[in-house]
Amino acid sequence: MEKHLFLAGHTACYGCGEALGARLVVDAAGPNIITTDATGCLEVFSSRWPQSAWAVPFIHSLFENSAAVASGVEAALKALGRQGEAKVIAQGGDGGTADIGLQCLSGMFERGHDILYVCYDNEAYMNTGVQRSGLTPYDSDTRTSPFGKVSWGNRYLKKDMPAIAAAHGVPYIATASVAYPKDVQAKVKKALSITGPKYIQVHVPCPLGWKSDPALTIKVAKLAVETGLYPIFEMENGVVTKVRKIPRPAKPVGEYLKLQGRFAHLFKKGGGEGEVKKIQQIADENIKKYGLLSEAAEKVAVEAEKE
Amino acid sequence: MKVILGGLAQPATSLANNTGTWRNYIPVFLQKTCTGCTMCAIVCPEGCVYSVEKRKFTFDAKYCKGCGMCAAECPVDDIEMVMEEK
Amino acid sequence: MARTFTEGSKAVAETVKLCRPNVIAAYPITPQTHISEELAQMVANGELKAEYVTVESEFAAASVVLGASATGARSYTATSSQGLLLMTEVLFNISGMRLPVVMTCANRAISSPINIWNDQQDSISVRDAGWVQLYAEDIQEASDLHLQAFRIAEHPEVLLPVMVCMDGFILTHAYEPVDLIEQKEADAFLPPYQPQYYLTPKNPITFGAMMGPESYMEARCQLDRALCGSTRIVEEVAKEFKKRFGRFQGALVDTYCIEGAEIVLVAMGSVISTIKEAIDLLRKEGVKVGLLKVRCFRPFPREAIKEALVGAREVLAIDRAFSPGSGGVLATEIRASLQDVKKAPEIKGHIAGLGGREISVETIINIVKDRKSVGIEDRFVDLKEALLK
């Protein structure tokens, strides 16, 4: 087998996007890192005693303190004159990052710790059985934002974490998707070359929670990007410096939604078209805001080839 | 296995865990049209797909859960998923 | 050794500095603030080479020292009251991961009603967090305890966090003459922290793994054994401290006038000084009264307490905190400790001094004198009945 720093034998579900995301991140970072993690799927499926899937130093403490524990790790390395020994990578899921862990993350950003924070965004609390988080998309059917007679699912929009990071003056912010593994790895490497706090949010499909075919994890992730629902970009010193262009014309959101049981109600119940339209609007706004559409169809095809 | 200081775990020990027993479908690497793009190895959530030659890939049955991502992402349909006989 | 007339918080900060902590993280809360301010100033002046992390909450303070300690740094934090409760989740984690963090708890009442003054409800409420808890009688002891705390915490047989509890305002904000140790002497007493396991790519270990029903209980039992076993180290360290610096204010417990005492008062913290004064007066009147000071509340020194109380006829426990619906916590634990003693003394519990209510020499004298006229239920002392009508 290839030599990885996040290893097989972990107990993630079939087709888990987060397991893939974590491996891409640590493999790109290399062995000289110290990682922290919030409570959640990743921690559970990677570190059930006496086993560990991590070949790099790893610490899990609590749900909401991955960023603060990482702050302590980084401060210790500095205090002990061991900065050269390891880079610090804090990890968390969307709930551990955008909801319960947001305060610790804000502190880490504001104090300027030299830490890369990676949020694996699978858009709900999957470890507890699929409840909505601040990063659950609009109309998603979860156990706490269920579809019902008078409900279309989650009523709120995804919290704009990159903007929150940018408001803290974080010098490097990026979104990424496991659909583009090399891009994830390039961004991790770039982030680690920059001193100070960094934030990368990786879109990681969860076949269990999204009710999607585990074999289609990459396809689903790719459609999130190609519809404009998950814009992939880099922000450096507060300015968007690079976006992943999507083929023109953008794919309609229905193509993405239909592959996932969490949106199935939109295509079954009368009036669902109206809701799909609203989601299309979200995608259209992203496309406009980030200038996602490519100039010409051919240029994108060439880029896709490279990937 | 002794409990050390509240439950420290040794690195890379998950390899002892045989997740291949979860599998219903098993990938068959046809090794006919492979272009060596490495996509199957890159996207495997277990990281258990690897190359034996530049255009010849295989997987470690000890860990493969049979999710089918390698087959779905192979751009030249050189991997098939088949029901595993047990 | 230099004697200075100084504030309790300053004396503690000076001693923490002597311990050469690598990482300090603290969040302001009354009455802890002077300690963290002093340390910040020392770092700002370049007198103390440490990373001082100005966190956004006590929860983060505890999490930062957790991460720092796991990375091999000697780590320190300080807090009070609500801050300690906000840390609670992390406190259990720090001990569970066997990290030798040291904390000062400037004891203060718990809201609601909000009250910034002293009692010990904060540290008593987290007694089950798996930390060693030491209670200081005066500023000198509060100060000295920090040097001892790091020695205890980092002892290879202990590897547990230690909380040094000092009564808020009464000790943190008062001025007393204090003997401060020289850096060289402190270094000889407390060598640098050298952990066997810490976060490093050289040995990429996993901290904080999940444990199921097959091993969780053993991990918890191991923590309990280490904590119970630390009594020996607490004693050893106190003895060595005495040998080096000539000061001894008890190890697990201390006693005063306990020889031949029929009545023994039991308490923790700054009230000990008040009780000693009261005892001197009562002894002049011929009352055979003595004192048992509980210095180490966790691990609870059952044997030492039993030994000290075995000859007494009456025990009067004074708690500066309580468990609502149950009673005084110290009183309850003392009752449990003596349950297998033949001719055990009668134990009466007194809840006193909550939220800054003064416990005067007179209060103590009254507790002793009124003891026959009150029931065996733990009672609130010096209650203003008019406010309850």
PDB file of C-alpha atoms in Angstrom, chain A residues 7-269:
ATOM      1  CA  LEU A   7      -4.383   5.037   7.689  1.00  0.00           C
ATOM      2  CA  ALA A   8      -6.718   2.282   6.683  1.00  0.00           C
ATOM      3  CA  GLY A   9      -8.530   0.355   9.351  1.00  0.00           C
ATOM      4  CA  HIS A  10     -10.439   3.461  10.431  1.00  0.00           C
ATOM      5  CA  THR A  11     -14.129   2.824  10.845  1.00  0.00           C
ATOM      6  CA  ALA A  12     -15.726   5.537   8.720  1.00  0.00           C
ATOM      7  CA  CYS A  13     -18.837   4.623   6.712  1.00  0.00           C
ATOM      8  CA  TYR A  14     -18.712   3.461   3.092  1.00  0.00           C
ATOM      9  CA  GLY A  15     -17.742   6.319   0.801  1.00  0.00           C
ATOM     10  CA  CYS A  16     -17.045   8.770   3.642  1.00  0.00           C
ATOM     11  CA  GLY A  17     -15.944  12.143   2.291  1.00  0.00           C
ATOM     12  CA  GLU A  18     -14.512  13.195   5.635  1.00  0.00           C
ATOM     13  CA  ALA A  19     -12.143  10.214   5.862  1.00  0.00           C
ATOM     14  CA  LEU A  20     -10.905  11.059   2.401  1.00  0.00           C
ATOM     15  CA  GLY A  21     -10.615  14.742   3.289  1.00  0.00           C
ATOM     16  CA  ALA A  22      -8.591  14.059   6.428  1.00  0.00           C
ATOM     17  CA  ARG A  23      -6.188  11.785   4.580  1.00  0.00           C
ATOM     18  CA  LEU A  24      -5.685  14.335   1.811  1.00  0.00           C
ATOM     19  CA  VAL A  25      -4.967  17.048   4.387  1.00  0.00           C
ATOM     20  CA  VAL A  26      -2.412  15.189   6.503  1.00  0.00           C
ATOM     21  CA  ASP A  27      -0.746  13.545   3.524  1.00  0.00           C
ATOM     22  CA  ALA A  28      -0.276  16.979   1.979  1.00  0.00           C
ATOM     23  CA  ALA A  29       1.010  18.421   5.240  1.00  0.00           C
ATOM     24  CA  GLY A  30       3.561  15.689   5.809  1.00  0.00           C
ATOM     25  CA  PRO A  31       4.796  14.057   9.003  1.00  0.00           C
ATOM     26  CA  ASN A  32       6.038  17.155  10.779  1.00  0.00           C
ATOM     27  CA  ILE A  33       2.722  18.308  12.122  1.00  0.00           C
ATOM     28  CA  ILE A  34       0.714  18.162  15.328  1.00  0.00           C
ATOM     29  CA  THR A  35      -3.013  17.783  14.813  1.00  0.00           C
ATOM     30  CA  THR A  36      -5.956  18.503  17.064  1.00  0.00           C
ATOM     31  CA  ASP A  37      -9.528  17.452  16.456  1.00  0.00           C
ATOM     32  CA  ALA A  38     -12.981  18.224  17.782  1.00  0.00           C
ATOM     33  CA  THR A  39     -15.333  15.505  18.958  1.00  0.00           C
ATOM     34  CA  GLY A  40     -17.248  14.120  16.006  1.00  0.00           C
ATOM     35  CA  CYS A  41     -17.207  11.461  13.316  1.00  0.00           C
ATOM     36  CA  LEU A  42     -13.547  11.931  12.422  1.00  0.00           C
ATOM     37  CA  GLU A  43     -12.381  11.512  16.011  1.00  0.00           C
ATOM     38  CA  VAL A  44     -14.639   8.507  16.599  1.00  0.00           C
ATOM     39  CA  PHE A  45     -13.757   6.600  13.460  1.00  0.00           C
ATOM     40  CA  SER A  46     -10.036   7.333  13.684  1.00  0.00           C
ATOM     41  CA  SER A  47      -9.139   6.902  17.341  1.00  0.00           C
ATOM     42  CA  ARG A  48     -11.018   4.135  19.064  1.00  0.00           C
ATOM     43  CA  TRP A  49      -8.637   2.884  21.746  1.00  0.00           C
ATOM     44  CA  PRO A  50      -6.305   1.021  21.550  1.00  0.00           C
ATOM     45  CA  GLN A  51      -6.128   1.824  17.851  1.00  0.00           C
ATOM     46  CA  SER A  52      -5.358   5.018  16.025  1.00  0.00           C
ATOM     47  CA  ALA A  53      -5.486   5.740  12.311  1.00  0.00           C
ATOM     48  CA  TRP A  54      -3.112   8.672  12.787  1.00  0.00           C
ATOM     49  CA  ALA A  55       0.570   8.374  11.973  1.00  0.00           C
ATOM     50  CA  VAL A  56       1.041  11.990  13.077  1.00  0.00           C
ATOM     51  CA  PRO A  57       0.709  13.321  16.636  1.00  0.00           C
ATOM     52  CA  PHE A  58      -2.990  13.753  17.342  1.00  0.00           C
ATOM     53  CA  ILE A  59      -5.017  15.084  20.236  1.00  0.00           C
ATOM     54  CA  HIS A  60      -8.754  15.081  20.696  1.00  0.00           C
ATOM     55  CA  SER A  61     -10.067  16.921  23.724  1.00  0.00           C
ATOM     56  CA  LEU A  62     -13.665  18.162  23.472  1.00  0.00           C
ATOM     57  CA  PHE A  63     -16.308  19.136  20.938  1.00  0.00           C
ATOM     58  CA  GLU A  64     -15.800  22.894  21.091  1.00  0.00           C
ATOM     59  CA  ASN A  65     -12.111  23.412  21.834  1.00  0.00           C
ATOM     60  CA  SER A  66     -10.068  22.109  18.901  1.00  0.00           C
ATOM     61  CA  ALA A  67      -8.904  25.648  18.066  1.00  0.00           C
ATOM     62  CA  ALA A  68      -8.072  26.477  21.704  1.00  0.00           C
ATOM     63  CA  VAL A  69      -6.176  23.226  22.252  1.00  0.00           C
ATOM     64  CA  ALA A  70      -4.254  23.962  19.055  1.00  0.00           C
ATOM     65  CA  SER A  71      -3.544  27.471  20.411  1.00  0.00           C
ATOM     66  CA  GLY A  72      -2.016  25.818  23.472  1.00  0.00           C
ATOM     67  CA  VAL A  73       0.014  23.426  21.335  1.00  0.00           C
ATOM     68  CA  GLU A  74       1.354  26.304  19.275  1.00  0.00           C
ATOM     69  CA  ALA A  75       2.112  28.426  22.335  1.00  0.00           C
ATOM     70  CA  ALA A  76       3.962  25.473  23.879  1.00  0.00           C
ATOM     71  CA  LEU A  77       6.054  24.908  20.760  1.00  0.00           C
ATOM     72  CA  LYS A  78       7.016  28.586  20.827  1.00  0.00           C
ATOM     73  CA  ALA A  79       7.732  28.650  24.539  1.00  0.00           C
ATOM     74  CA  LEU A  80       9.896  25.541  24.311  1.00  0.00           C
ATOM     75  CA  GLY A  81      11.720  26.772  21.200  1.00  0.00           C
ATOM     76  CA  ARG A  82      10.331  23.877  19.188  1.00  0.00           C
ATOM     77  CA  GLN A  83       8.567  25.852  16.433  1.00  0.00           C
ATOM     78  CA  GLY A  84      10.726  24.192  13.814  1.00  0.00           C
ATOM     79  CA  GLU A  85       9.595  20.766  14.935  1.00  0.00           C
ATOM     80  CA  ALA A  86       6.007  20.837  13.708  1.00  0.00           C
ATOM     81  CA  LYS A  87       3.234  22.878  12.094  1.00  0.00           C
ATOM     82  CA  VAL A  88      -0.070  22.848  13.911  1.00  0.00           C
ATOM     83  CA  ILE A  89      -3.283  21.755  12.206  1.00  0.00           C
ATOM     84  CA  ALA A  90      -6.597  22.043  14.046  1.00  0.00           C
ATOM     85  CA  GLN A  91      -9.518  20.084  12.694  1.00  0.00           C
ATOM     86  CA  GLY A  92     -13.235  19.995  13.268  1.00  0.00           C
ATOM     87  CA  GLY A  93     -16.498  19.176  11.593  1.00  0.00           C
ATOM     88  CA  ASP A  94     -18.993  21.846  10.584  1.00  0.00           C
ATOM     89  CA  GLY A  95     -20.761  21.784  13.962  1.00  0.00           C
ATOM     90  CA  GLY A  96     -17.518  21.812  15.954  1.00  0.00           C
ATOM     91  CA  THR A  97     -16.305  24.709  13.821  1.00  0.00           C
ATOM     92  CA  ALA A  98     -19.208  26.969  12.953  1.00  0.00           C
ATOM     93  CA  ASP A  99     -21.460  26.363  15.963  1.00  0.00           C
ATOM     94  CA  ILE A 100     -20.179  25.105  19.301  1.00  0.00           C
ATOM     95  CA  GLY A 101     -16.493  25.761  18.525  1.00  0.00           C
ATOM     96  CA  LEU A 102     -16.889  29.199  16.951  1.00  0.00           C
ATOM     97  CA  GLN A 103     -15.778  31.126  20.053  1.00  0.00           C
ATOM     98  CA  CYS A 104     -12.530  29.194  20.422  1.00  0.00           C
ATOM     99  CA  LEU A 105     -11.936  29.545  16.691  1.00  0.00           C
ATOM    100  CA  SER A 106     -12.488  33.298  16.916  1.00  0.00           C
ATOM    101  CA  GLY A 107      -9.919  33.484  19.718  1.00  0.00           C
ATOM    102  CA  MET A 108      -7.417  31.488  17.690  1.00  0.00           C
ATOM    103  CA  PHE A 109      -7.906  33.780  14.670  1.00  0.00           C
ATOM    104  CA  GLU A 110      -7.804  37.000  16.655  1.00  0.00           C
ATOM    105  CA  ARG A 111      -4.617  36.117  18.528  1.00  0.00           C
ATOM    106  CA  GLY A 112      -2.884  35.296  15.281  1.00  0.00           C
ATOM    107  CA  HIS A 113      -1.693  31.802  16.197  1.00  0.00           C
ATOM    108  CA  ASP A 114       0.336  30.074  13.520  1.00  0.00           C
ATOM    109  CA  ILE A 115      -2.249  27.349  12.962  1.00  0.00           C
ATOM    110  CA  LEU A 116      -4.081  25.935   9.977  1.00  0.00           C
ATOM    111  CA  TYR A 117      -7.691  25.254  10.906  1.00  0.00           C
ATOM    112  CA  VAL A 118      -9.441  22.744   8.648  1.00  0.00           C
ATOM    113  CA  CYS A 119     -13.202  22.432   8.757  1.00  0.00           C
ATOM    114  CA  TYR A 120     -14.554  19.234   7.212  1.00  0.00           C
ATOM    115  CA  ASP A 121     -17.967  20.419   6.131  1.00  0.00           C
ATOM    116  CA  ASN A 122     -20.465  17.587   5.734  1.00  0.00           C
ATOM    117  CA  GLU A 123     -23.282  19.976   6.479  1.00  0.00           C
ATOM    118  CA  ALA A 124     -24.870  18.495   9.615  1.00  0.00           C
ATOM    119  CA  TYR A 125     -24.191  16.775  12.937  1.00  0.00           C
ATOM    120  CA  MET A 126     -23.585  13.361  11.430  1.00  0.00           C
ATOM    121  CA  ASN A 127     -21.991  11.680  14.443  1.00  0.00           C
ATOM    122  CA  THR A 128     -25.145  12.100  16.503  1.00  0.00           C
ATOM    123  CA  GLY A 129     -27.362  10.916  13.670  1.00  0.00           C
ATOM    124  CA  VAL A 130     -27.879  13.816  11.235  1.00  0.00           C
ATOM    125  CA  GLN A 131     -29.123  16.963  12.973  1.00  0.00           C
ATOM    126  CA  ARG A 132     -28.862  20.415  11.434  1.00  0.00           C
ATOM    127  CA  SER A 133     -25.849  22.651  12.053  1.00  0.00           C
ATOM    128  CA  GLY A 134     -25.060  26.218  11.088  1.00  0.00           C
ATOM    129  CA  LEU A 135     -23.589  24.866   7.852  1.00  0.00           C
ATOM    130  CA  THR A 136     -26.596  22.751   6.841  1.00  0.00           C
ATOM    131  CA  PRO A 137     -27.912  24.003   3.510  1.00  0.00           C
ATOM    132  CA  TYR A 138     -31.353  25.437   2.921  1.00  0.00           C
ATOM    133  CA  ASP A 139     -34.226  22.935   2.776  1.00  0.00           C
ATOM    134  CA  SER A 140     -32.051  20.009   3.813  1.00  0.00           C
ATOM    135  CA  ASP A 141     -34.072  17.320   5.591  1.00  0.00           C
ATOM    136  CA  THR A 142     -32.298  16.491   8.885  1.00  0.00           C
ATOM    137  CA  ARG A 143     -33.543  14.974  12.136  1.00  0.00           C
ATOM    138  CA  THR A 144     -33.896  18.424  13.722  1.00  0.00           C
ATOM    139  CA  SER A 145     -34.948  20.254  10.575  1.00  0.00           C
ATOM    140  CA  PRO A 146     -37.247  17.600   9.200  1.00  0.00           C
ATOM    141  CA  PHE A 147     -39.410  17.846   6.144  1.00  0.00           C
ATOM    142  CA  GLY A 148     -43.066  17.716   7.229  1.00  0.00           C
ATOM    143  CA  LYS A 149     -46.536  18.885   6.375  1.00  0.00           C
ATOM    144  CA  VAL A 150     -45.644  22.491   7.083  1.00  0.00           C
ATOM    145  CA  SER A 151     -41.855  22.294   6.670  1.00  0.00           C
ATOM    146  CA  TRP A 152     -39.500  22.086   3.709  1.00  0.00           C
ATOM    147  CA  GLY A 153     -36.572  21.185   5.957  1.00  0.00           C
ATOM    148  CA  ASN A 154     -33.808  23.485   7.162  1.00  0.00           C
ATOM    149  CA  ARG A 155     -35.038  27.092   7.100  1.00  0.00           C
ATOM    150  CA  TYR A 156     -31.654  28.805   7.332  1.00  0.00           C
ATOM    151  CA  LEU A 157     -28.816  29.536   4.941  1.00  0.00           C
ATOM    152  CA  LYS A 158     -25.269  28.257   5.452  1.00  0.00           C
ATOM    153  CA  LYS A 159     -23.279  30.431   7.827  1.00  0.00           C
ATOM    154  CA  ASP A 160     -20.616  32.288   5.838  1.00  0.00           C
ATOM    155  CA  MET A 161     -17.548  30.998   7.678  1.00  0.00           C
ATOM    156  CA  PRO A 162     -14.951  32.355   5.216  1.00  0.00           C
ATOM    157  CA  ALA A 163     -16.407  35.851   5.715  1.00  0.00           C
ATOM    158  CA  ILE A 164     -16.229  35.395   9.490  1.00  0.00           C
ATOM    159  CA  ALA A 165     -12.598  34.318   9.162  1.00  0.00           C
ATOM    160  CA  ALA A 166     -11.904  37.266   6.860  1.00  0.00           C
ATOM    161  CA  ALA A 167     -13.422  39.677   9.378  1.00  0.00           C
ATOM    162  CA  HIS A 168     -10.722  38.493  11.816  1.00  0.00           C
ATOM    163  CA  GLY A 169      -8.008  39.452   9.342  1.00  0.00           C
ATOM    164  CA  VAL A 170      -7.033  35.851   8.671  1.00  0.00           C
ATOM    165  CA  PRO A 171      -4.382  36.081   5.927  1.00  0.00           C
ATOM    166  CA  TYR A 172      -5.298  32.892   4.079  1.00  0.00           C
ATOM    167  CA  ILE A 173      -8.781  31.461   3.674  1.00  0.00           C
ATOM    168  CA  ALA A 174      -9.876  28.837   1.199  1.00  0.00           C
ATOM    169  CA  THR A 175     -12.775  26.603   0.391  1.00  0.00           C
ATOM    170  CA  ALA A 176     -12.137  23.263  -1.244  1.00  0.00           C
ATOM    171  CA  SER A 177     -13.891  20.040  -2.069  1.00  0.00           C
ATOM    172  CA  VAL A 178     -12.872  16.405  -2.020  1.00  0.00           C
ATOM    173  CA  ALA A 179     -14.088  16.393  -5.624  1.00  0.00           C
ATOM    174  CA  TYR A 180     -10.791  18.125  -6.398  1.00  0.00           C
ATOM    175  CA  PRO A 181      -8.228  16.262  -4.266  1.00  0.00           C
ATOM    176  CA  LYS A 182      -5.160  17.926  -5.751  1.00  0.00           C
ATOM    177  CA  ASP A 183      -6.683  21.320  -5.100  1.00  0.00           C
ATOM    178  CA  VAL A 184      -7.284  20.382  -1.444  1.00  0.00           C
ATOM    179  CA  GLN A 185      -3.665  19.327  -1.109  1.00  0.00           C
ATOM    180  CA  ALA A 186      -2.285  22.368  -2.906  1.00  0.00           C
ATOM    181  CA  LYS A 187      -4.270  24.630  -0.589  1.00  0.00           C
ATOM    182  CA  VAL A 188      -3.025  22.820   2.511  1.00  0.00           C
ATOM    183  CA  LYS A 189       0.553  23.205   1.316  1.00  0.00           C
ATOM    184  CA  LYS A 190       0.060  26.854   0.473  1.00  0.00           C
ATOM    185  CA  ALA A 191      -1.614  27.527   3.820  1.00  0.00           C
ATOM    186  CA  LEU A 192       1.255  25.911   5.694  1.00  0.00           C
ATOM    187  CA  SER A 193       3.723  28.158   3.900  1.00  0.00           C
ATOM    188  CA  ILE A 194       2.004  31.217   5.381  1.00  0.00           C
ATOM    189  CA  THR A 195       2.632  32.334   8.968  1.00  0.00           C
ATOM    190  CA  GLY A 196      -0.401  33.088  11.094  1.00  0.00           C
ATOM    191  CA  PRO A 197      -3.909  31.692  11.256  1.00  0.00           C
ATOM    192  CA  LYS A 198      -5.312  29.961   8.172  1.00  0.00           C
ATOM    193  CA  TYR A 199      -8.782  28.582   7.473  1.00  0.00           C
ATOM    194  CA  ILE A 200      -9.691  25.924   4.935  1.00  0.00           C
ATOM    195  CA  GLN A 201     -13.228  24.595   4.627  1.00  0.00           C
ATOM    196  CA  VAL A 202     -13.430  21.316   2.755  1.00  0.00           C
ATOM    197  CA  HIS A 203     -16.758  20.091   1.398  1.00  0.00           C
ATOM    198  CA  VAL A 204     -17.007  16.402   2.301  1.00  0.00           C
ATOM    199  CA  PRO A 205     -20.130  14.462   1.302  1.00  0.00           C
ATOM    200  CA  CYS A 206     -21.642  12.162   3.906  1.00  0.00           C
ATOM    201  CA  PRO A 207     -23.500   9.342   2.134  1.00  0.00           C
ATOM    202  CA  LEU A 208     -25.275   8.420   5.371  1.00  0.00           C
ATOM    203  CA  GLY A 209     -26.552  11.883   6.196  1.00  0.00           C
ATOM    204  CA  TRP A 210     -27.093  13.059   2.634  1.00  0.00           C
ATOM    205  CA  LYS A 211     -28.730   9.775   1.703  1.00  0.00           C
ATOM    206  CA  SER A 212     -26.563   9.501  -1.370  1.00  0.00           C
ATOM    207  CA  ASP A 213     -24.868   6.535  -3.043  1.00  0.00           C
ATOM    208  CA  PRO A 214     -21.473   6.004  -1.360  1.00  0.00           C
ATOM    209  CA  ALA A 215     -19.943   5.292  -4.759  1.00  0.00           C
ATOM    210  CA  LEU A 216     -21.023   8.761  -5.919  1.00  0.00           C
ATOM    211  CA  THR A 217     -19.299  10.778  -3.190  1.00  0.00           C
ATOM    212  CA  ILE A 218     -16.985  12.494  -5.668  1.00  0.00           C
ATOM    213  CA  LYS A 219     -19.719  13.019  -8.240  1.00  0.00           C
ATOM    214  CA  VAL A 220     -22.055  14.593  -5.710  1.00  0.00           C
ATOM    215  CA  ALA A 221     -19.273  16.828  -4.412  1.00  0.00           C
ATOM    216  CA  LYS A 222     -18.403  17.882  -7.949  1.00  0.00           C
ATOM    217  CA  LEU A 223     -22.025  18.803  -8.699  1.00  0.00           C
ATOM    218  CA  ALA A 224     -22.148  20.990  -5.575  1.00  0.00           C
ATOM    219  CA  VAL A 225     -19.344  22.980  -7.134  1.00  0.00           C
ATOM    220  CA  GLU A 226     -20.543  22.889 -10.737  1.00  0.00           C
ATOM    221  CA  THR A 227     -24.001  24.162  -9.813  1.00  0.00           C
ATOM    222  CA  GLY A 228     -22.515  27.086  -7.903  1.00  0.00           C
ATOM    223  CA  LEU A 229     -23.860  25.876  -4.566  1.00  0.00           C
ATOM    224  CA  TYR A 230     -20.371  25.338  -3.132  1.00  0.00           C
ATOM    225  CA  PRO A 231     -18.083  28.036  -4.484  1.00  0.00           C
ATOM    226  CA  ILE A 232     -14.404  27.112  -4.372  1.00  0.00           C
ATOM    227  CA  PHE A 233     -12.130  30.077  -3.830  1.00  0.00           C
ATOM    228  CA  GLU A 234      -9.105  31.490  -2.071  1.00  0.00           C
ATOM    229  CA  MET A 235      -9.049  34.696  -0.082  1.00  0.00           C
ATOM    230  CA  GLU A 236      -5.759  36.304   0.700  1.00  0.00           C
ATOM    231  CA  ASN A 237      -5.623  39.242   3.067  1.00  0.00           C
ATOM    232  CA  GLY A 238      -9.353  39.771   2.774  1.00  0.00           C
ATOM    233  CA  VAL A 239      -9.546  39.699  -1.023  1.00  0.00           C
ATOM    234  CA  VAL A 240     -10.776  36.826  -3.166  1.00  0.00           C
ATOM    235  CA  THR A 241      -7.713  36.029  -5.244  1.00  0.00           C
ATOM    236  CA  LYS A 242      -8.743  32.881  -7.033  1.00  0.00           C
ATOM    237  CA  VAL A 243     -11.949  31.030  -7.826  1.00  0.00           C
ATOM    238  CA  ARG A 244     -12.509  27.624  -9.370  1.00  0.00           C
ATOM    239  CA  LYS A 245     -14.427  28.432 -12.543  1.00  0.00           C
ATOM    240  CA  ILE A 246     -17.356  26.237 -13.446  1.00  0.00           C
ATOM    241  CA  PRO A 247     -18.458  25.250 -16.944  1.00  0.00           C
ATOM    242  CA  ARG A 248     -20.837  27.624 -18.693  1.00  0.00           C
ATOM    243  CA  PRO A 249     -23.740  27.238 -18.479  1.00  0.00           C
ATOM    244  CA  ALA A 250     -23.758  26.162 -14.836  1.00  0.00           C
ATOM    245  CA  LYS A 251     -25.564  22.938 -14.129  1.00  0.00           C
ATOM    246  CA  PRO A 252     -29.055  23.379 -12.703  1.00  0.00           C
ATOM    247  CA  VAL A 253     -29.197  22.726  -8.946  1.00  0.00           C
ATOM    248  CA  GLY A 254     -31.767  19.976  -9.512  1.00  0.00           C
ATOM    249  CA  GLU A 255     -29.013  17.730 -10.879  1.00  0.00           C
ATOM    250  CA  TYR A 256     -27.216  17.975  -7.547  1.00  0.00           C
ATOM    251  CA  LEU A 257     -30.275  17.820  -5.320  1.00  0.00           C
ATOM    252  CA  LYS A 258     -31.805  14.780  -7.004  1.00  0.00           C
ATOM    253  CA  LEU A 259     -28.838  12.585  -6.085  1.00  0.00           C
ATOM    254  CA  GLN A 260     -29.502  13.086  -2.388  1.00  0.00           C
ATOM    255  CA  GLY A 261     -32.289  11.782  -0.189  1.00  0.00           C
ATOM    256  CA  ARG A 262     -31.988  14.840   2.056  1.00  0.00           C
ATOM    257  CA  PHE A 263     -33.576  16.864  -0.754  1.00  0.00           C
ATOM    258  CA  ALA A 264     -35.912  14.134  -2.082  1.00  0.00           C
ATOM    259  CA  HIS A 265     -38.983  15.839  -0.607  1.00  0.00           C
ATOM    260  CA  LEU A 266     -38.486  18.774  -2.961  1.00  0.00           C
ATOM    261  CA  PHE A 267     -39.280  16.493  -5.890  1.00  0.00           C
ATOM    262  CA  LYS A 268     -42.172  14.598  -4.305  1.00  0.00           C
ATOM    263  CA  LYS A 269     -44.396  17.146  -2.708  1.00  0.00           C
TER     264      LYS A 269
END
